[in-house]
mmCIF file of C-alpha atoms in Angstrom:
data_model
loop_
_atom_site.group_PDB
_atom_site.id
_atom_site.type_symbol
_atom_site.label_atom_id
_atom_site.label_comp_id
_atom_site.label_asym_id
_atom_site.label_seq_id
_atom_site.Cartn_x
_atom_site.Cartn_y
_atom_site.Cartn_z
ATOM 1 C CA UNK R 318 -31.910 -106.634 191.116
ATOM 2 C CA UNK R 319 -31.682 -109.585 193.802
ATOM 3 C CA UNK R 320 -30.685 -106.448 196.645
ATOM 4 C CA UNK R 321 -34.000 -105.067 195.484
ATOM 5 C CA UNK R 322 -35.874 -108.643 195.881
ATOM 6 C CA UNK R 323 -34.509 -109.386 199.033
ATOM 7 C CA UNK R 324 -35.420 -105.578 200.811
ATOM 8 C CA UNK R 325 -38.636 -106.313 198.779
ATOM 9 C CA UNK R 326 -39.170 -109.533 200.645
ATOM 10 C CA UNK R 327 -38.207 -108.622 203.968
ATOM 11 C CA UNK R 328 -40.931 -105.555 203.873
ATOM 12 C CA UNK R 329 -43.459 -107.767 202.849
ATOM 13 C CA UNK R 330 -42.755 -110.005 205.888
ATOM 14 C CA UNK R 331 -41.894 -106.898 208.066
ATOM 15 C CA UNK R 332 -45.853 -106.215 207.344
ATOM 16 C CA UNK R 333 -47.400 -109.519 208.371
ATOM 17 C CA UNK R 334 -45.278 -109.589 211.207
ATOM 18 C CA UNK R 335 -47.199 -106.081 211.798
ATOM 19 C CA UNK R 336 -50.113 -107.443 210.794
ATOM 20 C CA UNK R 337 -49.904 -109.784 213.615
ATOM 21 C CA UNK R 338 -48.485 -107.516 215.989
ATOM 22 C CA UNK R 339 -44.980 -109.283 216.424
ATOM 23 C CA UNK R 340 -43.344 -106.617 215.304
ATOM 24 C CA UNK R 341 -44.466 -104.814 218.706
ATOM 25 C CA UNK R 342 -43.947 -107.213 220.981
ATOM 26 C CA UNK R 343 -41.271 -109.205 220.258
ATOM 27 C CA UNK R 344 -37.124 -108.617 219.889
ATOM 28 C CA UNK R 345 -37.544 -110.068 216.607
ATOM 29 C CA UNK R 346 -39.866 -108.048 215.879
ATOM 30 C CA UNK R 347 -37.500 -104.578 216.266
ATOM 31 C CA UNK R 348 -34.902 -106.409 214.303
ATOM 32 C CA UNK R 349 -36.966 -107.027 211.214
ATOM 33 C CA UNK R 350 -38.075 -103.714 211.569
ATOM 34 C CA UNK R 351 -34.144 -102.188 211.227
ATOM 35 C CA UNK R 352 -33.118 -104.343 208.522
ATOM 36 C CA UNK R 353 -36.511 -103.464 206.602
ATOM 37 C CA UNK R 354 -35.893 -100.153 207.484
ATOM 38 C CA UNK R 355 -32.273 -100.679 205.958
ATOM 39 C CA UNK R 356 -32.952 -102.885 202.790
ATOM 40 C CA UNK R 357 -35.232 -100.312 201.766
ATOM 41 C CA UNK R 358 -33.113 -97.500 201.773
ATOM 42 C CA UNK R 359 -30.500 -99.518 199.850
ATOM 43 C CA UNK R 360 -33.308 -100.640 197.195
ATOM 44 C CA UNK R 361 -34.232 -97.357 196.851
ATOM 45 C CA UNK R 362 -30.387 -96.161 196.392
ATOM 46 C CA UNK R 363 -29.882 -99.812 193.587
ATOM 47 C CA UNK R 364 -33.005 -99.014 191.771
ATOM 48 C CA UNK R 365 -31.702 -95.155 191.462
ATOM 49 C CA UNK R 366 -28.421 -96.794 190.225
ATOM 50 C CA UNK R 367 -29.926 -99.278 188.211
ATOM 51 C CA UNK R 368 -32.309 -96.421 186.223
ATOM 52 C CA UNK R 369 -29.214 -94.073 186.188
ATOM 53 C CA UNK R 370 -27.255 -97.164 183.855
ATOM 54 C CA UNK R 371 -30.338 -97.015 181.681
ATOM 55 C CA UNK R 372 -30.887 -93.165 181.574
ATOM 56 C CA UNK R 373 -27.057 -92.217 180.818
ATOM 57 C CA UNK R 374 -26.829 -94.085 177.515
ATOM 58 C CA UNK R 375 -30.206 -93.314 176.353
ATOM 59 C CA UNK R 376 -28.946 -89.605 177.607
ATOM 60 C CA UNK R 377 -25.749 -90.211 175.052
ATOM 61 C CA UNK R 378 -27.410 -90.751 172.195
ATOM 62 C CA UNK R 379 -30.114 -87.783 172.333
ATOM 63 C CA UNK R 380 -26.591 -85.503 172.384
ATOM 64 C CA UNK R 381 -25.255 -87.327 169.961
ATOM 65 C CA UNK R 382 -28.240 -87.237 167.588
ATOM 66 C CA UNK R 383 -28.608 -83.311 167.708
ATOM 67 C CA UNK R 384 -24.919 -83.209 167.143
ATOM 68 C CA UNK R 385 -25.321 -84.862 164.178
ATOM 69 C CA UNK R 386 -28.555 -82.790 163.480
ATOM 70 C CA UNK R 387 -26.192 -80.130 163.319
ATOM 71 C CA UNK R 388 -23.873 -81.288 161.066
ATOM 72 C CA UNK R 389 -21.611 -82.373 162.927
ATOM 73 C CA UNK R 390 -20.854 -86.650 161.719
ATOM 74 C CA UNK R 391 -18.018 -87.288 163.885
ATOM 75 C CA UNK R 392 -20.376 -87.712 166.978
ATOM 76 C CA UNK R 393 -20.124 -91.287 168.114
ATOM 77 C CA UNK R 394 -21.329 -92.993 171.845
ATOM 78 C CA UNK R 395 -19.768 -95.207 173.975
ATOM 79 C CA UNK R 396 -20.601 -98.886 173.820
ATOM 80 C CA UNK R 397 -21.968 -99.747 177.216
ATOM 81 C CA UNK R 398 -25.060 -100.510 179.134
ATOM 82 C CA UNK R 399 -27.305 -103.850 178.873
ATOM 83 C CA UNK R 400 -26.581 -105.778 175.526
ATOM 84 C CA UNK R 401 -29.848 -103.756 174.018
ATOM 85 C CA UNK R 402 -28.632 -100.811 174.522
ATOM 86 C CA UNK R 403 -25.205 -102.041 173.291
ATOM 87 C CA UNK R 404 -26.681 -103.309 170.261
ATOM 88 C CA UNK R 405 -28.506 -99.496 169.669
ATOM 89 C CA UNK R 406 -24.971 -97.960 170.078
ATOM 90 C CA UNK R 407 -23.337 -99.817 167.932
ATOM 91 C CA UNK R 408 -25.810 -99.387 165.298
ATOM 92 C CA UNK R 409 -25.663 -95.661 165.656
ATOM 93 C CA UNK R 410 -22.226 -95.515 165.683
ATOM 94 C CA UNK R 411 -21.967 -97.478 161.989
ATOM 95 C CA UNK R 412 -24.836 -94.890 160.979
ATOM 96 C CA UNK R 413 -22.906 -91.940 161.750
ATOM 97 C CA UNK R 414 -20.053 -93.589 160.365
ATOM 98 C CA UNK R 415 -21.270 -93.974 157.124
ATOM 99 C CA UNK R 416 -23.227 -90.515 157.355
ATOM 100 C CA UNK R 417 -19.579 -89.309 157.779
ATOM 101 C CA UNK R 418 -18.117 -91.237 154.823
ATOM 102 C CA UNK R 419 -21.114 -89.970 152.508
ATOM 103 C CA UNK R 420 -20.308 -86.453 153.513
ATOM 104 C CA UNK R 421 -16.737 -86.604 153.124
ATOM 105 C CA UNK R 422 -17.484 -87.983 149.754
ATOM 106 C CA UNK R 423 -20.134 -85.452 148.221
ATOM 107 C CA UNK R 424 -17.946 -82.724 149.121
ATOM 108 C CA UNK R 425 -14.842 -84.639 147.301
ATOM 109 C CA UNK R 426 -16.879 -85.077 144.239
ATOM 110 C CA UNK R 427 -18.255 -81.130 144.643
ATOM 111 C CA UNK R 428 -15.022 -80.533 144.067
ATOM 112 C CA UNK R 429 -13.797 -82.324 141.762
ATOM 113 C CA UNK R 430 -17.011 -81.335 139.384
ATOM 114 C CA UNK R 431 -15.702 -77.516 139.701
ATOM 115 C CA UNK R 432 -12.015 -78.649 138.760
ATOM 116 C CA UNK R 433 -13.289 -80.220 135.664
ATOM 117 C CA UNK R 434 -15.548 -77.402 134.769
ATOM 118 C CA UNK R 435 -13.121 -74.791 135.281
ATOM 119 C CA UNK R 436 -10.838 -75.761 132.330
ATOM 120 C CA UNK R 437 -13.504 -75.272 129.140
ATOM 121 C CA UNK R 438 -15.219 -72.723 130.496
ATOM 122 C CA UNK R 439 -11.871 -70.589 130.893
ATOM 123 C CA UNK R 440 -11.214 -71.555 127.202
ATOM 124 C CA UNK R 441 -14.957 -70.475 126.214
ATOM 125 C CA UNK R 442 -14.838 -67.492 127.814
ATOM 126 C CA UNK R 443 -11.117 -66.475 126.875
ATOM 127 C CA UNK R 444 -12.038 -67.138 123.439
ATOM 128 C CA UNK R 445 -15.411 -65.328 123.482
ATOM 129 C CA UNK R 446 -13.625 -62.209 124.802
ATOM 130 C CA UNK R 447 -10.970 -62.177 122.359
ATOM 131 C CA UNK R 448 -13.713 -62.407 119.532
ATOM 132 C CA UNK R 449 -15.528 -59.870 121.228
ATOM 133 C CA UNK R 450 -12.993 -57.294 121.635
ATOM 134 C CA UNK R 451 -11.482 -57.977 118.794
ATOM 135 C CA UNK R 452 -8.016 -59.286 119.533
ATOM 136 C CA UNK R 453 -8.954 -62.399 117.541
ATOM 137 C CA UNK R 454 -10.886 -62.905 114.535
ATOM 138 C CA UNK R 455 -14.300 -64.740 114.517
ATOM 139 C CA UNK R 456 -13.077 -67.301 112.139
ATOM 140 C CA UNK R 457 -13.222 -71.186 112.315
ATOM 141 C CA UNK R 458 -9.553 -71.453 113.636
ATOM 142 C CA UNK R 459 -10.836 -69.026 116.891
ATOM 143 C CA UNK R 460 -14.091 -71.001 117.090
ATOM 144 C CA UNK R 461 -12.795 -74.803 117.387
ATOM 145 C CA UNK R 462 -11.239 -74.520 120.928
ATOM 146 C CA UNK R 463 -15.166 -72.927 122.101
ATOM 147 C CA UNK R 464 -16.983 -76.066 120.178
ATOM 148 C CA UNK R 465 -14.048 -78.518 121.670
ATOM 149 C CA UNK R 466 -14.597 -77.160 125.036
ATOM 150 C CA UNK R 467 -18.694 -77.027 124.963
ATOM 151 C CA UNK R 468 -17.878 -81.170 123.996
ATOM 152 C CA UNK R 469 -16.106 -81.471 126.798
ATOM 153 C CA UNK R 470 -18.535 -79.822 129.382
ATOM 154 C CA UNK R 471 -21.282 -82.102 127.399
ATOM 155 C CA UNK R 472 -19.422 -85.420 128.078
ATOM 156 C CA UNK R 473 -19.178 -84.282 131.307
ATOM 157 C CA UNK R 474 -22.858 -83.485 132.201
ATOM 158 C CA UNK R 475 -23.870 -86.740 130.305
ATOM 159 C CA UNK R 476 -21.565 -88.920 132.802
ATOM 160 C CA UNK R 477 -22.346 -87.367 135.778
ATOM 161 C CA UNK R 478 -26.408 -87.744 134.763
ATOM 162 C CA UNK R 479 -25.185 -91.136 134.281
ATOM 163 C CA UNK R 480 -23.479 -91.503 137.471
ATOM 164 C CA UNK R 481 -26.515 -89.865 139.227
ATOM 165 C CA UNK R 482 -29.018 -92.469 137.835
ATOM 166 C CA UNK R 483 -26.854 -95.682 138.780
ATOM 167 C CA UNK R 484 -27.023 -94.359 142.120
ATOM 168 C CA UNK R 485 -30.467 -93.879 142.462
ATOM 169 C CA UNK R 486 -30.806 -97.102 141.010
ATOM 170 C CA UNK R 487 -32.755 -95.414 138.066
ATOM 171 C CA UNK R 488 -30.600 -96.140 135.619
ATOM 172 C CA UNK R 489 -32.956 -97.553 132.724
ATOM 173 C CA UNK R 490 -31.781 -100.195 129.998
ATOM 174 C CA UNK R 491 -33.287 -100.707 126.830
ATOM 175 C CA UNK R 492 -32.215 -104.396 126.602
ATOM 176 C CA UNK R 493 -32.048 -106.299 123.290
ATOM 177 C CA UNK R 494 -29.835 -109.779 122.340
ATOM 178 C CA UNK R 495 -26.639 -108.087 120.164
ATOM 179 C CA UNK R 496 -23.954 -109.536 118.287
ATOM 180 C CA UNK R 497 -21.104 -108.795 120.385
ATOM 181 C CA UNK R 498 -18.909 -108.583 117.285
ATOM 182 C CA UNK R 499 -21.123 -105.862 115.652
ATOM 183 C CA UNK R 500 -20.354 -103.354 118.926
ATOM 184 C CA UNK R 501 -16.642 -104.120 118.778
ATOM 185 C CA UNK R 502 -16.960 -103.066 114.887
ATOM 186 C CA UNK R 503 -19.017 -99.928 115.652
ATOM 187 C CA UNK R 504 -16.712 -98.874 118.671
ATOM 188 C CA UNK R 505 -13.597 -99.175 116.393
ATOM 189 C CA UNK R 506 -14.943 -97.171 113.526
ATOM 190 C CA UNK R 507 -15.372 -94.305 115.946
ATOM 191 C CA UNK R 508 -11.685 -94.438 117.002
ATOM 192 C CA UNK R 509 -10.260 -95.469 113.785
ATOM 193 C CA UNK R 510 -8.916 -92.036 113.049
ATOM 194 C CA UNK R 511 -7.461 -91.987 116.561
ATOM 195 C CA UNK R 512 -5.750 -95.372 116.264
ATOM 196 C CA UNK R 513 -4.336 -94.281 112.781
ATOM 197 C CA UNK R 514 -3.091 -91.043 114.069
ATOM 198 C CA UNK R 515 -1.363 -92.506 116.862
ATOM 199 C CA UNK R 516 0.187 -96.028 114.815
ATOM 200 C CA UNK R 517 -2.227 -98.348 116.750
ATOM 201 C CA UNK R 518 -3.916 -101.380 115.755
ATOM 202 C CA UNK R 519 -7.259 -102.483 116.777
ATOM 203 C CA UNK R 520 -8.034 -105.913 116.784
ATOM 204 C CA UNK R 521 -10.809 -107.803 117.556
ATOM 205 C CA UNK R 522 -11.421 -111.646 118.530
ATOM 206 C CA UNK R 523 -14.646 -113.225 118.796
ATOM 207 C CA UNK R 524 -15.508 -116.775 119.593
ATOM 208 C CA UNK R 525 -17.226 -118.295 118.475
ATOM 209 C CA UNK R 526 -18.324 -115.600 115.488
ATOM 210 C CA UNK R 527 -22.195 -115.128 116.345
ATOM 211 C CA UNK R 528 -21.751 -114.577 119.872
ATOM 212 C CA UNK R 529 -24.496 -112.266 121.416
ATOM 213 C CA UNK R 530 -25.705 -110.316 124.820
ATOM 214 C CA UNK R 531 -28.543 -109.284 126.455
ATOM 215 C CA UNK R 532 -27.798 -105.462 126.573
ATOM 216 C CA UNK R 533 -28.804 -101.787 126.343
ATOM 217 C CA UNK R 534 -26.909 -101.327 122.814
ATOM 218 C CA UNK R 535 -26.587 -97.326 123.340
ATOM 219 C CA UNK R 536 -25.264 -97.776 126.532
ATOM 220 C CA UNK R 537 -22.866 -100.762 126.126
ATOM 221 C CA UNK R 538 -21.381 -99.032 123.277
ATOM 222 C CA UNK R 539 -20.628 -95.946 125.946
ATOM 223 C CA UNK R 540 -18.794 -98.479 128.111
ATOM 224 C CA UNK R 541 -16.888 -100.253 125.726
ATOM 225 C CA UNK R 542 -16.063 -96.454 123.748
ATOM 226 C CA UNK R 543 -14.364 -95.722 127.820
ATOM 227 C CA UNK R 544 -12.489 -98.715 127.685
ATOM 228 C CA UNK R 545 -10.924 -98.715 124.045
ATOM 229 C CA UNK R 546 -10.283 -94.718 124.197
ATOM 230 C CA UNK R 547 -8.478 -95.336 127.268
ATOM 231 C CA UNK R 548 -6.484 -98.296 126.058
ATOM 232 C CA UNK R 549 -5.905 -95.801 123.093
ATOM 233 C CA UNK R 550 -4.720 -92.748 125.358
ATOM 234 C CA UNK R 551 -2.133 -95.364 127.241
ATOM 235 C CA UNK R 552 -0.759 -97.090 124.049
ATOM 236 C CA UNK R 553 2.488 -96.774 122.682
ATOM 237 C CA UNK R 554 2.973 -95.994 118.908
ATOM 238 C CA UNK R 555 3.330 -99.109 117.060
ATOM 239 C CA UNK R 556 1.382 -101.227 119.616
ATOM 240 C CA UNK R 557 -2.207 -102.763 119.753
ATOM 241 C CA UNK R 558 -5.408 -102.730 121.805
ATOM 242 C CA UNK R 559 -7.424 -105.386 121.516
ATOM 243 C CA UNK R 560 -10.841 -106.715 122.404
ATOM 244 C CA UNK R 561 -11.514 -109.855 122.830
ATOM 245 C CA UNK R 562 -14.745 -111.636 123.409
ATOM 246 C CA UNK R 563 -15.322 -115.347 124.460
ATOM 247 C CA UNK R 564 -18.740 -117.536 125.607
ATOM 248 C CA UNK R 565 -18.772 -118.739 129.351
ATOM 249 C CA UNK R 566 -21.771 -120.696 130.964
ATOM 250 C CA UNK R 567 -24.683 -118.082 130.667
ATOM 251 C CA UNK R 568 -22.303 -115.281 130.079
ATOM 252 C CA UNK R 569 -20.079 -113.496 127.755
ATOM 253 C CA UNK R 570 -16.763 -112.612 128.849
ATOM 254 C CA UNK R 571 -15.535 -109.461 127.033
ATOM 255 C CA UNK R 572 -11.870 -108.187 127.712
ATOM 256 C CA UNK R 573 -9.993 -104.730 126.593
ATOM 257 C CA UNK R 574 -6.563 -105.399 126.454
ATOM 258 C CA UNK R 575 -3.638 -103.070 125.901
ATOM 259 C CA UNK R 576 0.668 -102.672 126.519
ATOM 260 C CA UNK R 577 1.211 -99.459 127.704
ATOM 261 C CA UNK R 578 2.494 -98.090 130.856
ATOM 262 C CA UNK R 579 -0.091 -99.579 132.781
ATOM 263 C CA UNK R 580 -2.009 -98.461 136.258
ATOM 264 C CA UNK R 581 0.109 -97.426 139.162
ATOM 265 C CA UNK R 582 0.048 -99.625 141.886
ATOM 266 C CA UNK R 583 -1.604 -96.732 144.113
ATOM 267 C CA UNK R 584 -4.217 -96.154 141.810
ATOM 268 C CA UNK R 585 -5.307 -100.146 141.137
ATOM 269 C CA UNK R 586 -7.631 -100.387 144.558
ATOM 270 C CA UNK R 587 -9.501 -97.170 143.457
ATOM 271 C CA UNK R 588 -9.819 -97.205 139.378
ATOM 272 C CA UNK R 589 -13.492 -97.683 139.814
ATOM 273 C CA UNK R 590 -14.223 -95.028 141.584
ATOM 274 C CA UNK R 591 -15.251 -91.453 140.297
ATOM 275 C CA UNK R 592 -12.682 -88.881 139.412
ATOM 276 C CA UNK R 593 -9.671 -91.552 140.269
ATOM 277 C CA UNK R 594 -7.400 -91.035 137.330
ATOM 278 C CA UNK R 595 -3.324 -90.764 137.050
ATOM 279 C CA UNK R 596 -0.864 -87.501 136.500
ATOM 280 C CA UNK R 597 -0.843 -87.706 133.117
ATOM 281 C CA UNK R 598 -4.250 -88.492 132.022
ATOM 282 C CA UNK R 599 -6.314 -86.341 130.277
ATOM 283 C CA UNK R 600 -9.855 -87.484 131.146
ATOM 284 C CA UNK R 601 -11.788 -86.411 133.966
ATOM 285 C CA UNK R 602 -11.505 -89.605 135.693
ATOM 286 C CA UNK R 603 -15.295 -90.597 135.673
ATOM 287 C CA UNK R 604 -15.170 -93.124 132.558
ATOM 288 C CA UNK R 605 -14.177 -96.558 134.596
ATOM 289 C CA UNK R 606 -17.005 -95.392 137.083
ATOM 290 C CA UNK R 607 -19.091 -95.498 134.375
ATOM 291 C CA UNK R 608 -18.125 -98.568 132.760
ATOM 292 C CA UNK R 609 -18.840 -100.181 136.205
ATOM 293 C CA UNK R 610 -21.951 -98.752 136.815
ATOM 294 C CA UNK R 611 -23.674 -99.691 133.048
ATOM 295 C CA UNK R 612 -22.044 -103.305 133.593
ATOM 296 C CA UNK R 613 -23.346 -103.585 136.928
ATOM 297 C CA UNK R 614 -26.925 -102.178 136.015
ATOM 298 C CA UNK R 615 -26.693 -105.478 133.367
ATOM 299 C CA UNK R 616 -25.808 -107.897 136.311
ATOM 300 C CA UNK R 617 -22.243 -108.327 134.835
ATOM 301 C CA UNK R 618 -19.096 -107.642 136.789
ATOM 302 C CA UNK R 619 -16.059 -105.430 135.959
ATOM 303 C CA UNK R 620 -12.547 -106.156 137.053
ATOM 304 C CA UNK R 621 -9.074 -104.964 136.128
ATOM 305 C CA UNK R 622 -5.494 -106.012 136.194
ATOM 306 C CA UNK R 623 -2.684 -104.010 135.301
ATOM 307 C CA UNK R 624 1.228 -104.574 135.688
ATOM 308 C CA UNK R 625 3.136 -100.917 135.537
ATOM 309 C CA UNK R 626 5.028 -101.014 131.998
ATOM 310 C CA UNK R 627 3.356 -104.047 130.484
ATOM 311 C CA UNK R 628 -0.528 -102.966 130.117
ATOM 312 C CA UNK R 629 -3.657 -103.355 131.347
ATOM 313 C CA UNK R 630 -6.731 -105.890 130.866
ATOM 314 C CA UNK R 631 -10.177 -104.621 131.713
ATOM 315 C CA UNK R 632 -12.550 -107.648 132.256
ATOM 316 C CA UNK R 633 -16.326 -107.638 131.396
ATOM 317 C CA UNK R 634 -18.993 -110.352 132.323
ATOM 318 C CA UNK R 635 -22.254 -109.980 130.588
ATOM 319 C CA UNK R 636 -25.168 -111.908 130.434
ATOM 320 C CA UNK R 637 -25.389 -114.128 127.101
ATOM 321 C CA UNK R 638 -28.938 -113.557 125.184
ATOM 322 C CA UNK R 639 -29.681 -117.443 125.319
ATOM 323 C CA UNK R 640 -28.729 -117.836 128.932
ATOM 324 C CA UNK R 641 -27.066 -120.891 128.553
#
């Protein structure tokens, strides 16, 4: 830029001196005329330069954008150029980046949806067939692994709908103040056969008695259903899972608490996140995705801690229906 002011400045003078006829006359004159000549030639050469550093990054991320128009999210530019242009780059980069995280995720969760469907629909239509051609009779023993599998593909569809809304932020809650105690009660009823089949004792704690929430009932009855069935799934015979509930300053603090094996240690960072579950469990691996997502659509928080072989605690904050 100064190269081009200075040849720009010695023209203008190499014209009054023109003007005046000095250039003609005089030594001086012939001199002014050369380097003119000369600083011109090299402006014309920086100012090709200087549009070339502007062009080539611009350039950069036209080819990178129809790369990614084409699907293809790896594309990234180099971080050069004036700081503008470093500041575009950089933003484009993290776009593309996260354009390339979203994609590697939808496909994960494409399929991991299939995986999940494949198992009941092979028993529904292994069982239908059998009916059908007669190699097993239509009776109610036959028919309870089709009705147990049509369940499963229902819980299924349910949480991913309810996965879907959270995400799109259209997630709607029916909110109402609630006695926390009565949705412990209700959500051990439902698994009272399944605690007394496998020796386990639910117990609840609630202080102090008349503690209530803020919250969707149908919904927070989901989340806390996810929690206890898992504590149920991972508890040994004999043991306990327990809920406890407890006021904090315009909150409820609500925890699930059982002794079982516990989370591995690889898993912990991830439990939150959709289809994330260990070898041996029998769920699909949605249901602390879902717990997260309904508590998070209240404004509460969700956190876990687990110790392999000694149990797990799943924490809920909610918001308290007084506020205070």
């Amino acid at each position: 830029m100064l190269l081009f002011l200075g040849a720009a400045g010695t023209a203008l003078i190499w014209l009054l001196l023109s003007a005046t006829g000095a250039v003609g006359s005089a030594p001086v004159g012939r001199v002014i005329s050369a380097v003119g000549l000369l600083l011109g030639v090299v402006a014309v050469i920086a100012a090709g330069v200087a549009l070339r550093r502007l062009t080539a990054p611009a350039e950069r991320l036209v080819d990178a954008a129809r790369r990614i128009e084409a699907g293809d999210y790896s594309a990234r530019v180099p971080v050069r150029g004036p700081s503008e242009l470093r500041s575009l780059a950089r933003a484009f980069n993290a776009m593309t980046g996260r354009l390339e995280s979203d994609e590697a995720r939808r496909r994960s969760v494409i399929a991991d949806v299939a995986h999940e469907l494949r198992t009941p629909i092979t028993v529904i239509r292994g069982q239908a067939e059998g009916i059908i051609d007669g190699v097993y009779p239509g009776d109610a023993d036959h028919m309870r692994p089709v009705l147990t599998a049509t369940r499963t593909l229902e819980v299924l569809v349910d949480d991913l709908r309810t996965l879907a809304l959270a995400e799109t932020g259209s997630l709607r809650l029916n909110r109402e103040p609630v006695e926390v105690a009565i949705l412990i009660d209700e959500t051990f009823v439902a698994f009272a056969d399944a605690a007394g089949t496998g020796k386990v004792r639910l117990v609840a704690t609630v202080e102090p008695p008349g503690l209530t929430v803020d919250v969707d009932t149908v919904r927070m009855r989901s989340a806390l259903a996810n929690l206890v069935g898992n504590a149920l799934r991972h508890e040994h015979p004999g043991g306990e899972v327990r809920v406890e509930a407890r006021h904090l300053p315009g909150a409820v603090e609500v925890v699930v608490r059982d002794d079982g094996e516990g989370i591995p240690a690889e898993l912990l960072p991830r439990v939150f996140d959709r289809f994330v579950k260990g070898l041996s469990s029998p769920g699909s691996g949605l249901g602390l995705a879902i717990v997260r997502d309904i508590v998070e659509a209240h404004g509460g928080t969700v956190s876990v801690r687990s110790i392999p072989g000694a149990g797990t605690e799943l924490h809920l904050t909610l918001p308290s229906s007084d506020g205070g």
